[in-house]
CSV table of C-alpha atoms and ligand atoms in Angstrom, one decimal:
chain,number,residue,atom,x,y,z
A,51,MET,CA,25.8,34.5,-36.2
A,52,LYS,CA,24.3,34.9,-39.7
A,53,ILE,CA,21.8,32.5,-41.3
A,54,LYS,CA,20.7,32.5,-45.0
A,55,ILE,CA,17.1,31.7,-45.8
A,56,LYS,CA,15.9,30.4,-49.2
A,57,CYS,CA,12.3,29.7,-49.6
A,58,PRO,CA,10.6,27.2,-52.0
A,59,SER,CA,7.5,28.2,-54.1
A,60,ILE,CA,5.3,26.5,-51.5
A,61,ILE,CA,5.8,25.4,-47.9
A,62,LYS,CA,4.9,21.7,-47.3
A,63,GLY,CA,5.8,19.2,-44.6
A,64,GLU,CA,5.4,18.1,-41.0
A,65,ILE,CA,7.0,19.1,-37.8
A,66,GLU,CA,6.8,18.4,-34.0
A,67,ILE,CA,6.4,21.1,-31.4
A,68,SER,CA,8.8,21.2,-28.5
A,69,GLY,CA,8.3,22.0,-24.8
A,70,SER,CA,7.3,25.5,-23.9
A,71,LYS,CA,10.2,27.9,-23.2
A,72,ASN,CA,8.0,30.1,-21.0
A,73,ALA,CA,6.7,27.2,-18.9
A,74,CYS,CA,10.0,25.4,-18.7
A,75,LEU,CA,12.1,28.3,-17.4
A,76,PRO,CA,10.0,29.0,-14.3
A,77,ILE,CA,9.5,25.2,-13.7
A,78,ILE,CA,13.3,24.8,-13.7
A,79,ALA,CA,13.5,27.5,-11.1
A,80,ALA,CA,10.6,26.0,-9.1
A,81,SER,CA,12.5,22.7,-8.9
A,82,LEU,CA,14.9,24.5,-6.4
A,83,LEU,CA,11.9,24.7,-4.0
A,84,SER,CA,12.6,21.1,-3.1
A,85,LYS,CA,15.7,19.3,-1.9
A,86,GLU,CA,14.6,16.1,-3.6
A,87,GLU,CA,15.1,14.9,-7.2
A,88,ILE,CA,13.0,16.6,-9.9
A,89,THR,CA,12.7,14.9,-13.3
A,90,LEU,CA,11.4,17.1,-16.2
A,91,TYR,CA,10.5,15.8,-19.7
A,92,ASN,CA,9.8,17.7,-22.9
A,93,VAL,CA,12.5,20.2,-22.0
A,94,PRO,CA,13.4,22.1,-25.2
A,95,LEU,CA,17.0,22.3,-26.3
A,96,ILE,CA,17.2,26.2,-26.6
A,97,THR,CA,19.9,28.5,-25.4
A,98,ASP,CA,17.6,30.1,-22.7
A,99,VAL,CA,17.3,26.6,-21.1
A,100,ILE,CA,21.1,26.1,-21.4
A,101,SER,CA,21.6,29.5,-19.7
A,102,MET,CA,19.3,28.5,-16.8
A,103,ILE,CA,21.2,25.1,-16.5
A,104,ARG,CA,24.5,27.1,-16.4
A,105,ILE,CA,23.1,29.3,-13.6
A,106,LEU,CA,21.9,26.2,-11.6
A,107,ASP,CA,25.4,24.6,-12.0
A,108,ASP,CA,27.0,27.9,-10.8
A,109,LEU,CA,24.7,27.7,-7.7
A,110,GLY,CA,26.1,24.3,-6.9
A,111,VAL,CA,22.8,22.5,-7.9
A,112,SER,CA,23.1,19.0,-9.5
A,113,VAL,CA,21.6,19.3,-13.0
A,114,ASN,CA,21.8,16.7,-15.8
A,115,TYR,CA,20.3,17.3,-19.3
A,116,ASN,CA,19.7,14.4,-21.6
A,117,TYR,CA,18.9,16.1,-24.9
A,118,VAL,CA,18.1,12.9,-26.7
A,119,GLU,CA,15.2,12.3,-24.3
A,120,SER,CA,14.6,16.0,-23.7
A,121,LYS,CA,14.9,15.1,-20.0
A,122,LEU,CA,16.3,17.3,-17.3
A,123,VAL,CA,17.1,15.9,-13.8
A,124,ILE,CA,17.6,18.5,-11.0
A,125,ARG,CA,18.5,18.0,-7.4
A,126,ALA,CA,19.0,21.1,-5.3
A,127,ASN,CA,20.0,19.7,-1.9
A,128,ARG,CA,22.4,22.6,-1.5
A,129,ILE,CA,22.5,26.1,-3.0
A,130,LYS,CA,25.5,28.4,-3.0
A,131,LYS,CA,25.0,32.0,-2.0
A,132,ASP,CA,24.5,34.6,-4.8
A,133,LEU,CA,22.9,34.7,-8.2
A,134,ASP,CA,26.0,36.2,-9.8
A,135,SER,CA,26.6,34.0,-12.8
A,136,CYS,CA,27.1,36.0,-16.0
A,137,PHE,CA,24.1,34.1,-17.4
A,138,VAL,CA,21.7,35.8,-14.9
A,139,SER,CA,21.7,39.0,-17.0
A,140,LYS,CA,21.4,37.1,-20.3
A,141,LEU,CA,17.7,36.2,-19.7
A,142,ARG,CA,14.7,37.7,-17.9
A,143,ALA,CA,13.5,34.4,-16.5
A,144,SER,CA,16.6,34.2,-14.2
A,145,TYR,CA,14.5,36.3,-11.8
A,146,TYR,CA,12.4,33.2,-11.1
A,147,LEU,CA,15.4,31.9,-9.1
A,148,ILE,CA,14.9,34.6,-6.5
A,149,SER,CA,11.8,32.9,-5.1
A,150,PRO,CA,13.5,29.6,-4.1
A,151,LEU,CA,16.5,31.5,-2.8
A,152,ILE,CA,14.4,33.4,-0.3
A,153,HIS,CA,13.6,30.0,1.3
A,154,ARG,CA,17.3,29.0,1.4
A,155,LYS,CA,19.2,32.1,2.4
A,156,ASN,CA,18.7,34.9,5.0
A,157,ASN,CA,20.5,37.3,2.7
A,158,PHE,CA,21.7,37.1,-0.9
A,159,ALA,CA,22.2,39.2,-4.0
A,160,THR,CA,21.3,38.8,-7.6
A,161,LEU,CA,22.5,40.5,-10.8
A,162,TYR,CA,19.7,42.3,-12.7
A,163,PRO,CA,17.8,39.9,-15.1
A,164,GLY,CA,18.1,40.4,-18.9
A,165,GLY,CA,15.4,40.1,-21.4
A,166,CYS,CA,14.5,40.9,-25.0
A,167,ASN,CA,15.2,44.6,-25.7
A,168,PHE,CA,11.9,45.8,-26.9
A,169,GLY,CA,11.5,48.7,-24.6
A,170,LYS,CA,11.6,48.9,-20.8
A,171,ARG,CA,11.4,45.6,-18.9
A,172,PRO,CA,10.9,46.7,-15.3
A,173,ILE,CA,10.7,44.3,-12.4
A,174,ASP,CA,9.0,46.7,-9.9
A,175,PHE,CA,6.0,44.4,-9.5
A,176,HIS,CA,8.3,41.6,-8.4
A,177,LEU,CA,10.2,43.7,-5.9
A,178,LYS,CA,7.0,45.1,-4.4
A,179,LEU,CA,5.7,41.6,-3.8
A,180,TYR,CA,8.9,40.4,-2.1
A,181,LYS,CA,8.8,43.5,0.2
A,182,GLN,CA,5.2,42.7,1.2
A,183,MET,CA,6.4,39.1,2.1
A,184,GLY,CA,8.9,40.5,4.5
A,185,LEU,CA,12.1,41.0,2.5
A,186,ASP,CA,14.3,44.1,2.8
A,187,ILE,CA,15.5,45.0,-0.8
A,188,THR,CA,18.4,47.3,-1.7
A,189,GLU,CA,18.9,48.1,-5.4
A,190,LYS,CA,22.5,49.0,-6.3
A,191,GLU,CA,24.8,47.4,-8.9
A,192,LYS,CA,23.1,44.2,-7.8
A,193,ILE,CA,19.8,43.6,-6.0
A,194,TYR,CA,20.4,42.8,-2.3
A,195,PHE,CA,17.7,40.7,-0.4
A,196,LYS,CA,17.6,40.5,3.4
A,197,LYS,CA,15.0,38.2,4.9
A,198,ARG,CA,13.1,39.3,8.0
A,199,LYS,CA,10.2,37.1,8.9
A,200,LEU,CA,8.4,35.8,5.8
A,201,ARG,CA,4.6,36.3,5.9
A,202,PRO,CA,1.7,35.3,3.6
A,203,ILE,CA,0.2,38.1,1.5
A,204,ASN,CA,-3.2,39.1,0.3
A,205,TYR,CA,-2.4,40.8,-3.0
A,206,THR,CA,-4.2,42.1,-6.1
A,207,PHE,CA,-2.2,42.8,-9.2
A,208,SER,CA,-2.7,46.2,-10.7
A,209,THR,CA,-1.6,44.9,-14.1
A,210,VAL,CA,-1.9,41.3,-15.3
A,211,THR,CA,1.7,40.1,-15.2
A,212,VAL,CA,2.9,36.6,-16.1
A,213,GLY,CA,6.3,36.8,-14.4
A,214,GLY,CA,4.9,38.7,-11.4
A,215,THR,CA,2.1,36.0,-10.9
A,216,ILE,CA,4.6,33.2,-11.2
A,217,ASN,CA,7.1,34.7,-8.7
A,218,ALA,CA,4.3,35.4,-6.3
A,219,ILE,CA,3.2,31.7,-6.4
A,220,LEU,CA,6.8,30.3,-6.3
A,221,SER,CA,7.6,32.4,-3.2
A,222,THR,CA,4.4,31.8,-1.2
A,223,VAL,CA,3.9,28.0,-1.6
A,224,LEU,CA,6.4,27.5,1.3
A,225,ILE,CA,5.2,30.5,3.4
A,226,LYS,CA,3.2,29.2,6.4
A,227,GLY,CA,-0.4,30.5,6.3
A,228,LYS,CA,-2.9,31.5,3.6
A,229,THR,CA,-1.9,33.7,0.7
A,230,THR,CA,-4.6,35.1,-1.7
A,231,LEU,CA,-3.6,36.4,-5.1
A,232,SER,CA,-6.1,38.3,-7.3
A,233,ASN,CA,-6.1,39.6,-10.9
A,234,ILE,CA,-3.4,37.0,-11.7
A,235,ALA,CA,-2.2,36.0,-15.2
A,236,ILE,CA,-3.8,32.8,-16.5
A,237,GLU,CA,-1.5,32.1,-19.5
A,238,PRO,CA,-1.2,28.4,-20.1
A,239,GLU,CA,2.4,28.7,-18.9
A,240,VAL,CA,1.3,30.0,-15.5
A,241,ILE,CA,-1.2,27.1,-15.2
A,242,ASP,CA,1.6,24.6,-16.1
A,243,VAL,CA,3.7,26.0,-13.3
A,244,ILE,CA,0.8,25.6,-10.9
A,245,HIS,CA,0.2,22.0,-12.0
A,246,PHE,CA,4.0,21.3,-11.6
A,247,LEU,CA,3.9,22.8,-8.0
A,248,GLN,CA,0.8,20.8,-7.2
A,249,SER,CA,2.6,17.6,-8.3
A,250,MET,CA,5.3,18.5,-5.7
A,251,GLY,CA,2.7,18.8,-3.0
A,252,ALA,CA,1.9,22.5,-3.1
A,253,LYS,CA,-1.6,23.6,-2.0
A,254,ILE,CA,-3.0,26.0,-4.7
A,255,GLN,CA,-6.7,26.4,-5.4
A,256,PHE,CA,-8.5,28.7,-7.9
A,257,ILE,CA,-11.4,30.6,-6.2
A,258,ASP,CA,-12.4,32.5,-9.3
A,259,LYS,CA,-11.1,32.9,-12.9
A,260,ARG,CA,-8.2,35.2,-11.9
A,261,SER,CA,-7.9,34.5,-8.1
A,262,ILE,CA,-6.1,31.8,-6.2
A,263,VAL,CA,-5.6,30.8,-2.6
A,264,ILE,CA,-2.2,29.2,-1.5
A,265,GLU,CA,-1.9,27.3,1.8
A,266,GLY,CA,1.8,27.3,2.6
A,267,VAL,CA,3.4,23.9,3.2
A,268,LYS,CA,6.6,23.0,5.1
A,269,GLU,CA,8.3,21.3,2.2
A,270,LEU,CA,7.8,20.2,-1.4
A,271,HIS,CA,8.7,16.6,-2.5
A,272,LYS,CA,10.2,15.0,-5.6
A,273,THR,CA,8.2,14.7,-8.8
A,274,THR,CA,8.3,13.8,-12.5
A,275,TYR,CA,6.7,16.3,-14.8
A,276,SER,CA,6.3,16.9,-18.6
A,277,ILE,CA,6.4,20.5,-19.8
A,278,MET,CA,3.4,21.7,-21.9
A,279,PRO,CA,3.9,22.1,-25.6
A,280,ASP,CA,5.1,25.6,-26.7
A,281,ARG,CA,2.0,27.4,-28.0
A,282,ILE,CA,4.1,30.4,-29.2
A,283,GLU,CA,6.4,28.0,-31.3
A,284,ALA,CA,3.3,26.4,-32.7
A,285,GLY,CA,1.7,29.7,-33.6
A,286,SER,CA,4.9,30.9,-35.2
A,287,TYR,CA,4.9,27.9,-37.6
A,288,MET,CA,1.2,28.3,-38.2
A,289,PHE,CA,1.7,31.9,-39.4
A,290,LEU,CA,4.9,30.9,-41.3
A,291,ALA,CA,2.7,28.5,-43.4
A,292,MET,CA,0.3,31.4,-44.1
A,293,ALA,CA,3.2,33.4,-45.6
A,294,LYS,CA,3.1,31.4,-48.8
A,295,PRO,CA,-0.1,30.8,-50.9
A,296,ASN,CA,-1.4,27.3,-51.2
A,297,SER,CA,1.0,25.9,-48.6
A,298,GLN,CA,0.2,23.1,-46.2
A,299,ILE,CA,1.9,22.0,-43.0
A,300,LYS,CA,1.1,19.6,-40.3
A,301,ILE,CA,2.2,20.3,-36.7
A,302,ASN,CA,2.3,17.6,-34.1
A,303,LYS,CA,2.4,17.5,-30.3
A,304,VAL,CA,0.4,20.7,-29.8
A,305,ASN,CA,-2.2,21.5,-27.1
A,306,VAL,CA,-5.0,22.8,-29.3
A,307,SER,CA,-6.9,24.3,-26.3
A,308,HIS,CA,-3.9,26.8,-25.9
A,309,LEU,CA,-4.2,28.0,-29.5
A,310,GLU,CA,-7.9,29.1,-29.8
A,311,ASN,CA,-6.9,32.8,-30.2
A,312,VAL,CA,-4.4,31.8,-32.9
A,313,ILE,CA,-6.8,29.5,-34.7
A,314,GLU,CA,-9.4,32.3,-34.8
A,315,VAL,CA,-6.9,34.7,-36.5
A,316,ILE,CA,-5.8,32.1,-39.0
A,317,ASN,CA,-9.4,31.5,-40.0
A,318,LYS,CA,-10.0,35.3,-40.3
A,319,LEU,CA,-6.9,35.4,-42.6
A,320,GLY,CA,-8.6,32.8,-44.8
A,321,GLY,CA,-6.5,29.9,-43.7
A,322,GLU,CA,-8.0,26.4,-43.2
A,323,ILE,CA,-7.3,24.4,-40.1
A,324,THR,CA,-8.0,20.6,-39.5
A,325,ILE,CA,-7.5,19.3,-36.0
A,326,ILE,CA,-6.7,15.6,-35.4
A,327,ASN,CA,-6.1,15.0,-31.6
A,328,ASP,CA,-2.8,16.8,-30.8
A,329,SER,CA,-2.0,17.5,-34.4
A,330,MET,CA,-3.1,20.4,-36.7
A,331,GLU,CA,-3.1,20.8,-40.4
A,332,ILE,CA,-2.9,24.4,-41.8
A,333,LYS,CA,-3.6,25.3,-45.4
A,334,SER,CA,-2.9,28.8,-46.6
A,335,PRO,CA,-5.3,30.6,-49.0
A,336,GLU,CA,-4.3,32.1,-52.4
A,337,ASN,CA,-4.7,35.5,-50.8
A,338,ILE,CA,-4.5,36.6,-47.2
A,339,LYS,CA,-7.4,38.8,-45.9
A,340,ASN,CA,-6.6,41.9,-43.9
A,341,ILE,CA,-7.7,42.1,-40.2
A,342,ASN,CA,-7.8,44.5,-37.3
A,343,ILE,CA,-6.8,42.9,-33.9
A,344,SER,CA,-5.4,43.8,-30.4
A,345,THR,CA,-2.9,41.8,-28.4
A,346,GLY,CA,-3.7,41.3,-24.7
A,347,PRO,CA,-3.3,39.0,-21.7
A,348,TYR,CA,-4.5,35.4,-22.3
A,349,PRO,CA,-7.0,34.4,-23.6
A,350,TYR,CA,-6.5,37.4,-26.0
A,351,PHE,CA,-4.0,37.3,-28.9
A,352,PRO,CA,-0.4,36.9,-27.5
A,353,THR,CA,2.0,39.8,-27.9
A,354,ASP,CA,4.7,37.2,-28.7
A,355,LEU,CA,3.1,36.5,-32.0
A,356,GLN,CA,2.5,40.1,-32.9
A,357,PRO,CA,5.8,40.6,-34.8
A,358,ILE,CA,5.1,37.4,-36.7
A,359,LEU,CA,1.5,38.3,-37.6
A,360,SER,CA,2.5,41.8,-38.5
A,361,THR,CA,4.9,40.4,-41.1
A,362,VAL,CA,2.3,37.9,-42.5
A,363,LEU,CA,-0.1,40.8,-43.0
A,364,LEU,CA,2.3,42.5,-45.5
A,365,ASN,CA,0.8,39.8,-47.8
A,366,GLY,CA,-2.8,41.0,-47.0
A,367,ASN,CA,-5.2,42.2,-49.6
A,368,ASP,CA,-5.7,45.5,-47.8
A,369,THR,CA,-4.5,47.6,-44.8
A,370,SER,CA,-4.5,45.8,-41.4
A,371,LYS,CA,-4.0,47.2,-37.9
A,372,ILE,CA,-2.7,45.6,-34.7
A,373,ASN,CA,-3.0,47.3,-31.4
A,374,GLU,CA,-0.1,46.2,-29.3
A,375,THR,CA,-1.4,46.7,-25.7
A,376,ILE,CA,1.3,44.8,-23.7
A,377,TYR,CA,4.5,46.3,-25.1
A,378,PRO,CA,3.6,49.5,-27.0
A,379,SER,CA,7.2,49.8,-28.2
A,380,ARG,CA,7.6,46.2,-29.4
A,381,ASN,CA,8.7,47.4,-32.9
A,382,SER,CA,12.2,46.0,-33.5
A,383,HIS,CA,10.8,44.0,-36.5
A,384,ILE,CA,9.3,47.1,-38.0
A,385,LYS,CA,12.8,48.7,-38.5
A,386,GLU,CA,14.0,45.6,-40.2
A,387,LEU,CA,10.9,45.1,-42.4
A,388,SER,CA,11.3,48.7,-43.6
A,389,LYS,CA,14.8,47.8,-44.9
A,390,MET,CA,12.9,45.3,-47.2
A,391,LYS,CA,10.6,48.2,-48.4
A,392,ALA,CA,7.6,47.1,-46.3
A,393,SER,CA,5.0,49.8,-45.7
A,394,ILE,CA,4.5,49.3,-41.9
A,395,GLU,CA,4.6,51.7,-39.0
A,396,MET,CA,3.8,51.8,-35.3
A,397,ASN,CA,2.4,54.8,-33.5
A,398,GLN,CA,1.8,54.6,-29.8
A,399,GLY,CA,1.3,50.9,-29.9
A,400,LEU,CA,-0.9,50.9,-33.0
A,401,ILE,CA,0.7,49.1,-36.0
A,402,THR,CA,-0.6,49.9,-39.5
A,403,ILE,CA,0.4,47.3,-42.1
A,404,ASN,CA,-0.1,47.9,-45.9
A,405,PRO,CA,0.2,45.2,-48.5
A,406,SER,CA,3.9,45.4,-49.6
A,407,PRO,CA,6.1,43.3,-51.9
A,408,LEU,CA,9.4,42.8,-50.0
A,409,ILE,CA,12.8,43.1,-51.6
A,410,SER,CA,15.6,40.7,-50.5
A,411,GLY,CA,18.5,41.9,-48.4
A,412,MET,CA,20.2,41.6,-45.0
A,413,VAL,CA,18.2,42.1,-41.9
A,414,GLN,CA,18.8,41.7,-38.1
A,415,ALA,CA,17.2,39.6,-35.4
A,416,ASN,CA,17.0,42.2,-32.7
A,417,ASP,CA,15.2,39.8,-30.4
A,418,LEU,CA,13.7,36.3,-30.3
A,419,ARG,CA,10.3,37.0,-32.0
A,420,CYS,CA,11.7,39.6,-34.3
A,421,GLY,CA,14.1,36.9,-35.5
A,422,PHE,CA,11.3,34.5,-36.4
A,423,ALA,CA,9.5,37.4,-38.1
A,424,MET,CA,12.5,37.9,-40.3
A,425,ILE,CA,12.2,34.2,-41.4
A,426,VAL,CA,8.6,34.9,-42.4
A,427,ALA,CA,9.8,38.1,-44.2
A,428,GLY,CA,12.3,36.0,-46.2
A,429,VAL,CA,9.5,33.5,-47.2
A,430,ILE,CA,7.2,36.4,-48.2
A,431,SER,CA,10.0,38.0,-50.3
A,432,GLY,CA,10.5,34.7,-52.2
A,433,LYS,CA,14.1,35.7,-52.4
A,434,GLN,CA,17.2,34.8,-50.4
A,435,ILE,CA,17.8,36.8,-47.2
A,436,ILE,CA,20.5,36.9,-44.6
A,437,ILE,CA,19.6,37.3,-41.0
A,438,ASN,CA,22.2,38.8,-38.7
A,439,GLN,CA,22.3,38.1,-34.9
A,440,ALA,CA,20.5,34.8,-35.6
A,441,GLU,CA,21.6,33.6,-32.2
A,442,TYR,CA,18.5,35.4,-30.8
A,443,ILE,CA,16.3,32.9,-32.7
A,444,PHE,CA,18.1,29.9,-31.1
A,445,ARG,CA,17.1,31.3,-27.6
A,446,GLY,CA,13.5,30.1,-28.0
A,447,TYR,CA,13.1,27.9,-31.1
A,448,ASP,CA,14.2,24.3,-30.6
A,449,ASP,CA,15.9,22.8,-33.7
A,450,ILE,CA,14.8,25.7,-35.8
A,451,MET,CA,17.0,24.8,-38.8
A,452,GLY,CA,15.9,21.2,-38.8
A,453,LYS,CA,12.2,22.2,-38.6
A,454,LEU,CA,12.5,24.7,-41.3
A,455,CYS,CA,14.1,22.1,-43.5
A,456,LYS,CA,11.3,19.7,-42.8
A,457,ILE,CA,8.8,22.2,-44.3
A,458,GLY,CA,10.9,23.0,-47.4
A,459,ILE,CA,12.7,26.2,-46.2
A,460,LYS,CA,16.4,26.0,-46.8
A,461,CYS,CA,18.3,27.6,-43.8
A,462,LYS,CA,22.0,27.6,-43.5
A,463,LYS,CA,24.5,29.2,-41.2
A,464,GLU,CA,26.8,31.7,-42.9
B,720,LIG,C1,6.4,37.0,-20.1
B,720,LIG,O1,7.2,38.1,-19.8
B,720,LIG,C2,7.1,36.3,-21.3
B,720,LIG,N1,8.5,35.9,-20.9
B,720,LIG,C3,7.1,37.2,-22.5
B,720,LIG,O2,7.6,36.4,-23.6
B,720,LIG,C4,5.7,37.6,-22.8
B,720,LIG,O3,5.8,38.5,-23.9
B,720,LIG,C5,5.1,38.3,-21.6
B,720,LIG,O4,5.1,37.4,-20.5
B,720,LIG,C6,3.6,38.7,-21.8
B,720,LIG,O5,2.9,37.6,-22.1
B,720,LIG,C7,8.7,34.8,-20.2
B,720,LIG,O6,7.7,34.1,-19.8
B,720,LIG,C8,10.1,34.4,-19.9
B,720,LIG,P1,4.6,40.5,-18.0
B,720,LIG,P2,7.0,39.0,-18.5
B,720,LIG,O7,5.1,40.6,-16.6
B,720,LIG,O8,6.5,38.0,-17.4
B,720,LIG,C9,4.9,45.2,-17.3
B,720,LIG,C10,9.1,35.8,-25.3
B,720,LIG,O9,9.3,36.3,-26.4
B,720,LIG,N2,5.7,44.9,-16.1
B,720,LIG,O10,3.4,39.7,-18.2
B,720,LIG,O11,8.2,39.8,-18.2
B,720,LIG,C11,5.6,44.8,-18.6
B,720,LIG,O12,6.5,45.8,-19.0
B,720,LIG,C12,8.9,36.7,-24.1
B,720,LIG,O13,9.1,34.6,-25.0
B,720,LIG,C13,6.0,46.0,-15.3
B,720,LIG,O14,5.7,47.1,-15.5
B,720,LIG,O15,5.8,39.9,-18.9
B,720,LIG,C14,4.5,44.6,-19.6
B,720,LIG,O16,4.1,45.8,-20.1
B,720,LIG,C15,9.0,38.2,-24.5
B,720,LIG,N3,6.7,45.7,-14.1
B,720,LIG,C16,3.3,44.0,-18.7
B,720,LIG,O17,3.7,44.4,-17.3
B,720,LIG,C17,7.0,44.4,-13.8
B,720,LIG,O18,7.6,44.2,-12.7
B,720,LIG,C18,3.2,42.5,-18.8
B,720,LIG,O19,4.5,42.0,-18.6
B,720,LIG,C19,6.7,43.3,-14.7
B,720,LIG,C20,6.0,43.6,-15.8
């Protein structure tokens, strides 16, 4: 799918942030840990959520999405055998469904999960955890799981991993006994999953900043829960506003405490931020300052905003550098920006960005965040650009065309 982006001289308007993709996907999977009715609010209408709904439907789970109310009602009183829906390999988050399945089936198989294609996306941390819990795993054209006796684990992560942390929690909340997890990820999305599980009756306690103890319970009960606002969507629009001098946008329904690392960068760039409860006003300066920054596990700057910040810095007044420590080959946007004559390169994770006027042209959304970065590039170029493979953007940005229109950016499907 192609979209055409036309940018006004300044960006001005007001938008509302939707529910978080990276909290919602594991919470949908976690709903299958109970046989009772789970009601979720603030569920974003994005294609990754639709894919997860299709997988649940394929598993024989009752799932109803009311997109007007952003409400999803799930009832998993029965689950068919395998995770073999074609949607499983369309998104990485499908691997969260393994955890409920180990409590429903003695043996089952799953297709390999998908995921944005910026370099290797291994799942070795997850499989290692499941083996420690008492599952035999065979990796062939599918991944085959055979349950022996499930046992609690005492596990320290060698690398901070969002998905690994979440799967460790999802799978042990129903394992009798005491599980201890250390060096866990503490992204707001992980905390949202923990709050959701606690609302279902899970016993999870923090014993220090990055360690938790889980007391396994026999079953989890029904709940109603509202997904946290999407901090990466909010940060994406905050940086989009910075792409045009003297622009001003207001974003509503954010959780400001999740955005401290983004607010810090916007201030360093010379942007002005006014916070009013769960709303934020962002004003861009005449000229963007250059900065040097590293991505890292929360509370450091999120890797998911690196492609978007890299693009904004092309408007900087001098050379900037970003050290991408999570995915050293997250560079699919760099290839596209170079087509627009940007002076930007990545070498072993270190991105060097020189001030560059951008020409218009046709670029490609190679993955979700690269796609949003191309919208930022179109705004910076001030000319009309065509973005190919725009379906990637719809995977994680709810009502992207409506929201761009609300801040003055014309976006139309070609
Ligand atoms: C989650 O991916 C997010 N995806 C990613 O967002 C995000 O970039 C990432 O966390 C880091 O914050 C979802 O939540 C669906 P990790 P995840 O496990 O859990 C390595 C987006 O744009 N690793 O924290 O897969 C991995 O390669 C997406 O919304 C292994 O080596 O990330 C990386 O270098 C993109 N083996 C590091 O750990 C494993 O088994 C951290 O990855 C798992 C991960």
